[in-house]
Coordinates of C-alpha atoms and ligand atoms in Angstrom, one line a residue:
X187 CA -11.0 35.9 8.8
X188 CA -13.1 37.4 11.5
X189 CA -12.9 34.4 14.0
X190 CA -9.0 34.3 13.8
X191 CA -8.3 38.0 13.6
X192 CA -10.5 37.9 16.8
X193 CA -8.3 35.3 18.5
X194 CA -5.2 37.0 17.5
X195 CA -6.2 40.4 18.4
X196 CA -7.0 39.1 21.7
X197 CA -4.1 37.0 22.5
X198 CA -2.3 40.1 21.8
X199 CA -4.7 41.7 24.6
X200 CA -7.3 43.9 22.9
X201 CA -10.7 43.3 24.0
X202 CA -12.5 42.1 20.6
X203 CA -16.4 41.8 19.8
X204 CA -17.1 39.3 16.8
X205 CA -20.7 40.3 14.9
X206 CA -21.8 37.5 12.6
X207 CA -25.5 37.7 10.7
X208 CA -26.0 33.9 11.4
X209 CA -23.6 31.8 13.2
X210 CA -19.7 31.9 12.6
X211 CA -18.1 30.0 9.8
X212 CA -21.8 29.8 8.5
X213 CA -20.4 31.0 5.0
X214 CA -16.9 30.5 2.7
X215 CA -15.0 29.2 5.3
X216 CA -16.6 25.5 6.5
X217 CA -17.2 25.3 2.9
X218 CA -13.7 25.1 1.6
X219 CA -11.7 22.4 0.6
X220 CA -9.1 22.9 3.0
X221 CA -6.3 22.6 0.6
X222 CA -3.0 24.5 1.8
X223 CA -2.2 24.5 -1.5
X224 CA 1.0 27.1 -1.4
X225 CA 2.5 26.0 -4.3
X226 CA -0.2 24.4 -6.4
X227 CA -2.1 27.4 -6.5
X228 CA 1.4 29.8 -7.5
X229 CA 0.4 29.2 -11.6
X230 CA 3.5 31.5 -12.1
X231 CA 2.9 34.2 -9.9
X232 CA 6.4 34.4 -8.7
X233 CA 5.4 37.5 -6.3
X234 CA 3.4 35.5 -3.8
X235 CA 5.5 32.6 -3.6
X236 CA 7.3 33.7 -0.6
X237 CA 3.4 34.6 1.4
X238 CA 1.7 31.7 0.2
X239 CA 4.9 29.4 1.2
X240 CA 5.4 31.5 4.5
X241 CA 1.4 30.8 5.2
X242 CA 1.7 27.2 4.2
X243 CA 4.5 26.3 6.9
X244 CA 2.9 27.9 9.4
X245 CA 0.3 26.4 9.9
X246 CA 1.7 23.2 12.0
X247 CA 2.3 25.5 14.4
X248 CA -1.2 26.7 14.3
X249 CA -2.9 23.7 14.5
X250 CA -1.3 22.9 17.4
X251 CA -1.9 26.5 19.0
X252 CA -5.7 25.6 18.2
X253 CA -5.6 22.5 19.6
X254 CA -4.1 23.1 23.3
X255 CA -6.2 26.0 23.3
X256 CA -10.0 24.0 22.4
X257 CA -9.0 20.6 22.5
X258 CA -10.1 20.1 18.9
X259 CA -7.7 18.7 15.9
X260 CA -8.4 20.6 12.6
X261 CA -6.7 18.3 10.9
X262 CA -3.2 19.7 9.6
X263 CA -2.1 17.1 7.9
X264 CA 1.3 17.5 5.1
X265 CA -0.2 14.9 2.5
X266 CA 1.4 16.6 -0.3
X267 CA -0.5 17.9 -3.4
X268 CA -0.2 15.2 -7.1
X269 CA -1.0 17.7 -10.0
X270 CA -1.6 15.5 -12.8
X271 CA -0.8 15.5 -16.9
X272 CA -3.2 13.6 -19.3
X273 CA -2.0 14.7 -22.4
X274 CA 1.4 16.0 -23.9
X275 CA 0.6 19.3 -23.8
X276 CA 0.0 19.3 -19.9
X277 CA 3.1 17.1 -19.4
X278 CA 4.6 20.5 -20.7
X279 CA 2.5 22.6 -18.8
X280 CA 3.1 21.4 -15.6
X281 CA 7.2 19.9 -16.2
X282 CA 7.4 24.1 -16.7
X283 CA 6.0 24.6 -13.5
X284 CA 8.0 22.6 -11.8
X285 CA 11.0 23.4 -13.6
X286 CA 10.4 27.1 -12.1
X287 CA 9.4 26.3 -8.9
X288 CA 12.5 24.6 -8.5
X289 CA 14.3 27.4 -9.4
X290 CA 12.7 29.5 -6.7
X291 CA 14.0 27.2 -4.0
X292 CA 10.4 25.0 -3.5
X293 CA 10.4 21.4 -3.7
X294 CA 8.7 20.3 -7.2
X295 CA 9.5 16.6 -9.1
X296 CA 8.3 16.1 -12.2
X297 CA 7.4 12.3 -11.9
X298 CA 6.7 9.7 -14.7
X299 CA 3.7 7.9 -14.4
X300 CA 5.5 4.6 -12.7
X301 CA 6.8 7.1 -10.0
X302 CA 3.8 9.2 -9.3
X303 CA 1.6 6.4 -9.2
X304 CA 4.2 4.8 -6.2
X305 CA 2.6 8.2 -4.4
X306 CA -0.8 7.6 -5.4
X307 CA -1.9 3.9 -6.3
X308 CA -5.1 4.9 -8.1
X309 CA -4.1 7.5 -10.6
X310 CA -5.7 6.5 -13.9
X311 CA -3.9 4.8 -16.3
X312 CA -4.0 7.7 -18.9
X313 CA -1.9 9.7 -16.9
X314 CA 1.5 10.7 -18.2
X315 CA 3.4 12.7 -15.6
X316 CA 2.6 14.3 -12.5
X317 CA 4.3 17.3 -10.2
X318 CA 4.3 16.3 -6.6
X319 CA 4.4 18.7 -4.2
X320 CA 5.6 17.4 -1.6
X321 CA 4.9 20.2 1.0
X322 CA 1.4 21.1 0.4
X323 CA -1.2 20.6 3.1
X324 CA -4.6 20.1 4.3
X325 CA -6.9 21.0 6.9
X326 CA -10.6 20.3 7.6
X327 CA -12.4 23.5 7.4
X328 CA -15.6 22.4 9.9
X329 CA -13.1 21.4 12.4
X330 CA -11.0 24.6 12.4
X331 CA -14.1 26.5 12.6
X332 CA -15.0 24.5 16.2
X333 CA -11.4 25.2 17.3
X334 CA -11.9 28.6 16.2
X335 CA -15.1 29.5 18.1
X336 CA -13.9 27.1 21.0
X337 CA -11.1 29.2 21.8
X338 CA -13.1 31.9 21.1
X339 CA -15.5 30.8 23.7
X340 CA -12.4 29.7 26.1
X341 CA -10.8 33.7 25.9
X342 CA -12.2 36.2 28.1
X343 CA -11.5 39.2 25.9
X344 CA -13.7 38.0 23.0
X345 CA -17.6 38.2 22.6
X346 CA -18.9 36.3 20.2
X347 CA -22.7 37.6 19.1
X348 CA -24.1 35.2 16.5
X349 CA -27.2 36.7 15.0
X350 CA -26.0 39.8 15.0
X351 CA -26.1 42.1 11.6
X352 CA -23.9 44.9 10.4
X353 CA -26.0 47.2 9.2
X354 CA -23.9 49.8 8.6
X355 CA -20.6 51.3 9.4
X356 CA -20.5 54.4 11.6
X357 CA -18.6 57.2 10.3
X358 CA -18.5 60.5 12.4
X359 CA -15.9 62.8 10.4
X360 CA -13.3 61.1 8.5
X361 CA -13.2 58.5 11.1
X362 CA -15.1 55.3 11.1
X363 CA -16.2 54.7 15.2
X364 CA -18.8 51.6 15.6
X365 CA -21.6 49.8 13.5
X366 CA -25.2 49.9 13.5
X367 CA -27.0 46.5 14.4
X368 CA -30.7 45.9 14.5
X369 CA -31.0 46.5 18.3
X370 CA -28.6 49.6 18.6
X371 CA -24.7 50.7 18.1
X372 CA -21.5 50.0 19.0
X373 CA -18.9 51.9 19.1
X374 CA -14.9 50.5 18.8
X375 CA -11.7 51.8 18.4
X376 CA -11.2 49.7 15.3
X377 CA -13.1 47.9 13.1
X378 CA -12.4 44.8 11.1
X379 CA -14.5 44.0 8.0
X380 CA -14.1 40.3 7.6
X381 CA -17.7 40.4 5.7
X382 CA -16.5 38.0 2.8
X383 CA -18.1 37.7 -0.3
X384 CA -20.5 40.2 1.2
X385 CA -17.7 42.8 2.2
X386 CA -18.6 45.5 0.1
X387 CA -22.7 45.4 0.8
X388 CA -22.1 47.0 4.4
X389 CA -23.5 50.0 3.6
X390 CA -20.3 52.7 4.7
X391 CA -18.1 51.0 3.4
X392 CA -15.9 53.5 1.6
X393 CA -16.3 53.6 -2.6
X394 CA -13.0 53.9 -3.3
X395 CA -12.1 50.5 -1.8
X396 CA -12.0 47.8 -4.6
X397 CA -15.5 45.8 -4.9
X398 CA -15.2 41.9 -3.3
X399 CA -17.7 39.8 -5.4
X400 CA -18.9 36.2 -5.2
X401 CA -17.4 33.3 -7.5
X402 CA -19.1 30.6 -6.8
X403 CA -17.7 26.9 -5.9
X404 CA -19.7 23.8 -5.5
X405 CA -18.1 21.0 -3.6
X406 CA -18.8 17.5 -3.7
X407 CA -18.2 14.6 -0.6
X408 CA -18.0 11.3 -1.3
X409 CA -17.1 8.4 1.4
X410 CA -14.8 5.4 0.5
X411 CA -15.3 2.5 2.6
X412 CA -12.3 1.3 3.1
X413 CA -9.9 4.6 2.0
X414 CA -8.4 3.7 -0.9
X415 CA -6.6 7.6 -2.3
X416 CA -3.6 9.1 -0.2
X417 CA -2.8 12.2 -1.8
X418 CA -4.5 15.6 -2.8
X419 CA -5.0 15.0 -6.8
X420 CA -5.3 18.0 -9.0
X421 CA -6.4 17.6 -12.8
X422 CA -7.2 20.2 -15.6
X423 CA -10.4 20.2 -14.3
X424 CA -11.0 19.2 -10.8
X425 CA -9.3 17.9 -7.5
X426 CA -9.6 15.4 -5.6
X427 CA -9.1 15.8 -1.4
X428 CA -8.6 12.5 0.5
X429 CA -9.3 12.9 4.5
X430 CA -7.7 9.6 5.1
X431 CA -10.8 8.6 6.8
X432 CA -12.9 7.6 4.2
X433 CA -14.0 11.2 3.2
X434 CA -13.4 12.2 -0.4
X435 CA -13.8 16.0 -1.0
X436 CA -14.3 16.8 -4.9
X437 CA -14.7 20.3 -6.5
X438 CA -15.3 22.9 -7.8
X439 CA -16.8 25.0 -9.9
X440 CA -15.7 29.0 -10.4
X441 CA -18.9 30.3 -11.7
X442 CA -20.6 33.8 -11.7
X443 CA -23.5 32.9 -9.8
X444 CA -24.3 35.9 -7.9
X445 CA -25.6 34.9 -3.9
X446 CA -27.6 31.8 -5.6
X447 CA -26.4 28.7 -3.1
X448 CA -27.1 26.0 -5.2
X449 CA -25.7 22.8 -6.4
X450 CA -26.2 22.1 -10.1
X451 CA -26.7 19.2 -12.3
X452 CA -24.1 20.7 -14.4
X453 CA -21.8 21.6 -11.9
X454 CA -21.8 18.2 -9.9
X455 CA -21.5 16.5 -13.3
X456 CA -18.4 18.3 -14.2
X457 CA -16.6 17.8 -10.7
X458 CA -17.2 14.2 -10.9
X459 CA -15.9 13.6 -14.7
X460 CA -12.9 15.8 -13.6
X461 CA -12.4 13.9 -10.4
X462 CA -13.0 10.2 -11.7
X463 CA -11.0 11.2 -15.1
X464 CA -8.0 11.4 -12.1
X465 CA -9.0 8.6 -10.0
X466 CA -11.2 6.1 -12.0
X467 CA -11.6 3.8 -8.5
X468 CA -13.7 6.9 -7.2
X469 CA -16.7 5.7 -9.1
X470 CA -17.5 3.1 -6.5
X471 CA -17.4 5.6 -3.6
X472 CA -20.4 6.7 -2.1
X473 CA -22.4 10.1 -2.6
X474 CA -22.1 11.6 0.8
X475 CA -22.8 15.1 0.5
X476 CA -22.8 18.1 -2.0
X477 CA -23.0 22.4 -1.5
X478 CA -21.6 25.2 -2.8
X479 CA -20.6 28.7 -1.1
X480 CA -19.0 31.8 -2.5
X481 CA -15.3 33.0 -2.7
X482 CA -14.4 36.9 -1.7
X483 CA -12.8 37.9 -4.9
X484 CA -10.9 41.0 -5.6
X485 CA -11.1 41.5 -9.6
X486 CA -7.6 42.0 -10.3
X487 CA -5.4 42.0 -7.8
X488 CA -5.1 40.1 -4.3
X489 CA -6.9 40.2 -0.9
X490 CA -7.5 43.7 0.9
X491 CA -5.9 43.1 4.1
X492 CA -5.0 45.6 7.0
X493 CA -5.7 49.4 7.3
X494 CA -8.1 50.9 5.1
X495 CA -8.4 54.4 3.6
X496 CA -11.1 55.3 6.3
X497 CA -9.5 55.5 9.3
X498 CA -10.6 53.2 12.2
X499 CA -11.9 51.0 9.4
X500 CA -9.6 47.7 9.1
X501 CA -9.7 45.3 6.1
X502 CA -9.3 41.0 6.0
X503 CA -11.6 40.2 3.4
X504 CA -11.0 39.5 -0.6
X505 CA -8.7 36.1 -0.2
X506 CA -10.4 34.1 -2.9
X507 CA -9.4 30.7 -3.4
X508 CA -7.0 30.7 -0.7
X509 CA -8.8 32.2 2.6
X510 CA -7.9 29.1 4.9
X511 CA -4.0 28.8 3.7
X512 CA -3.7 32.7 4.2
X513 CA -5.9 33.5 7.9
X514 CA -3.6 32.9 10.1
X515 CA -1.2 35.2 8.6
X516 CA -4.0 37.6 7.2
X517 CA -5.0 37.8 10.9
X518 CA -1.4 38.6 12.1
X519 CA -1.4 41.3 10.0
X520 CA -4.8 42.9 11.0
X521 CA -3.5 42.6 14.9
X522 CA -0.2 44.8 13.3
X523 CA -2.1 47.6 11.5
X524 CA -5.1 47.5 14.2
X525 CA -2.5 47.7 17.2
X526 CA 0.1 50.0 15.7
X527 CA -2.5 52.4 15.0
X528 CA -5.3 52.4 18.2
X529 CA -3.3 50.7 20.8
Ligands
FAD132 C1 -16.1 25.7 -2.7 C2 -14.9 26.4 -2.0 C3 -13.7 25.8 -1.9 C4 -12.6 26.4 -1.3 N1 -11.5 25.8 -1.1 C5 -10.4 26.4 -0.4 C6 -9.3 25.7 -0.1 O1 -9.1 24.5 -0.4 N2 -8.2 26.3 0.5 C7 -8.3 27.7 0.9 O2 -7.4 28.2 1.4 N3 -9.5 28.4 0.6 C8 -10.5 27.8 -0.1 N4 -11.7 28.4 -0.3 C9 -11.7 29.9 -0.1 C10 -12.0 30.2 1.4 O3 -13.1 29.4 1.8 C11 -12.4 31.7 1.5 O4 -11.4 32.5 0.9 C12 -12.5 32.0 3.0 O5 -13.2 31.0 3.7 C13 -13.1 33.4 3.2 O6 -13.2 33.6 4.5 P1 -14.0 34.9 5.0 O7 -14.0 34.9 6.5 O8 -13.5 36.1 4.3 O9 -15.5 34.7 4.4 P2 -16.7 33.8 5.0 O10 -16.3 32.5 5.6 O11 -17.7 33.8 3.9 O12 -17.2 34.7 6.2 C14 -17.9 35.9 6.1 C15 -18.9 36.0 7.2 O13 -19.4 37.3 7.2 C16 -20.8 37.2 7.6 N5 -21.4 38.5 7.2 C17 -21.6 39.0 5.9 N6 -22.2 40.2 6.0 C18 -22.4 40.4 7.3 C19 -23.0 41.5 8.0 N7 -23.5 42.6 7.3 N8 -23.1 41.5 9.3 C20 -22.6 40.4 10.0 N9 -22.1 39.3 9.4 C21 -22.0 39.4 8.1 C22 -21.3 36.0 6.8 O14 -22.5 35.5 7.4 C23 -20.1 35.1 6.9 O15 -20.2 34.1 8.0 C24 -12.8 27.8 -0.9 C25 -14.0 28.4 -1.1 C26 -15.1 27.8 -1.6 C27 -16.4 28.5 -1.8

């Protein structure tokens, strides 16, 4: 959120200062799955359709923004989203969702299992039905980061200072003007708290803003040599996210967990049942990597993006499960509210 508000509020010409505790994308963000998952992650909420959809299609454009600007490919790639049925009670579940996401304009199929297994080879033979989505997207979250801070690097308006800790927000009157760092202050017409899961620890931060609180979410990589999966596979209880290199990504957990980054036998165990329950042939692929991070979430409601009630004070932070789908468009809206109101 920080990084690409950054790079927007610059492009737009403001002159932008980015303070990170350790080094950018150090947190949620290289963590993620990279799912664009506009419609697979609706579940009925017929209010966001139009933002998550909007966010979704956007980000072709994006990708290729990033990479004239840094020269690197984040990996935008439409492979479409299989969310699978087991059982005759999720055949209903998800032939429901389809059948109202259809009626809102978005392309769902229910498929039988012949048919969704033409899309995906190596479905397990228990499934029953899938919904394909054939619109949903993926990017790779450590490569958007390095496009991120490349063009970072590239613009001449943005300062990037790794290492560098809020440690508080400055508030003279009813106006918020700077942060305090270790080695000193400074001082800003606007300030953007893009703090994640650790949003509302800056101390300043005003109390009647809406707390943003870790959940959370071991990942699992796994490397198939030669790539056998095609498409983004979502179970009951796990997905699966094919790179088409080789690179299987496999999560996650949503657990209460406080700041403790760990990776458990419990929660690696249940990522891989869910994920091989969907694609048996992933039991031959190699271990390659596990972690977990923490998702900004908002109890309640959705992310807390632009103006805040302390004026000066500017909010992208809270996005939950969807922070990479939404940045580009959570950004566009900080450079609105920042801009209208300083510039
Ligand atoms: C396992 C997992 C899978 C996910 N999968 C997806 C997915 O498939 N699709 C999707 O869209 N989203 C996904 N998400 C959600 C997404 O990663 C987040 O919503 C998003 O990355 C949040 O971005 P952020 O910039 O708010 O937070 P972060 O990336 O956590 O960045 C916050 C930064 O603030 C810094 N910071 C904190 N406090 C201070 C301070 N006082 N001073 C200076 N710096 C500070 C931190 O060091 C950190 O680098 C996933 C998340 C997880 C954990």
């Amino acid at each position: 959120m920080g990084c690409t508000s950054a790079l927007v509020l610059a492009a737009r010409g403001a002159e932008v200062v980015v303070l990170e505790r350790a080094v950018p994308g150090a947190e949620a963000s290289s963590a993620a799955a990279g799912i664009l998952g506009a419609q697979v992650e609706l579940h009925g909420r017929g209010d966001d359709a139009g933002l998550l959809v909007r966010a979704r299609d956007g980000w072709k454009a994006w990708a290729d923004t990033l990479r004239e600007a840094s020269g690197v490919d984040v990996g935008h790639r439409v492979s479409g989203v299989l969310r699978v049925a087991r059982t005759e009670a999720e055949r209903v579940e998800i032939g429901r969702d389809a059948a109202w996401q259809a009626g809102l304009g978005l392309r769902a199929a229910l498929l039988d299992a012949a048919s969704a297994r033409e899309i995906e080879p190596e479905l397990a033979r228990d499934v029953v039905a899938a919904v394909h989505f054939p619109d949903d997207a993926q990017v790779d979250p450590p490569a958007l980061l390095r496009a991120l801070m490349a063009s970072l690097a590239r613009s001449a308006r943005v300062t990037v200072r790794a290492g560098a800790t809020v440690q508080r927000l400055l508030v003279e009157g009813d106006r918020c003007v700077g942060v305090a760092l270790d080695d000193g202050t400074l001082r800003s017409d606007a300030i953007v708290l893009a703090a994640g899961s650790w949003s509302s620890l800056v101390p300043g931060v005003p109390e009647s803003l809406p707390a943003v609180r870790p959940v959370r979410g071991q990942m699992v990589l796994l490397e198939e040599r030669p790539p056998r999966v095609r498409s983004i596979v979502f179970g009951a209880r796990a997905y699966v996210v094919p790179r088409g290199d080789g690179r299987v990504l496999c999560g996650s957990t949503m657990e209460q967990a406080g700041y403790r980054r760990e990776v458990t036998a419990a929660g690696v165990h249940a990522i891989l049942d869910g994920a091989l329950a969907c694609v048996p042939s992933l039991g031959g692929a190699q271990l390659a990597g596990s972690w977990s991070n923490f998702r900004p979430h908002v109890e309640g409601r959705g992310a807390l993006v632009g103006a805040s009630p302390l004026p000066g004070l500017f909010l992208a932070t809270g996005h939950h499960r969807n922070g990479i789908l939404l940045s580009k468009q959570t950004a566009d809206a900080v450079a609105d509210a920042v801009l209208g109101l300083t510039l």
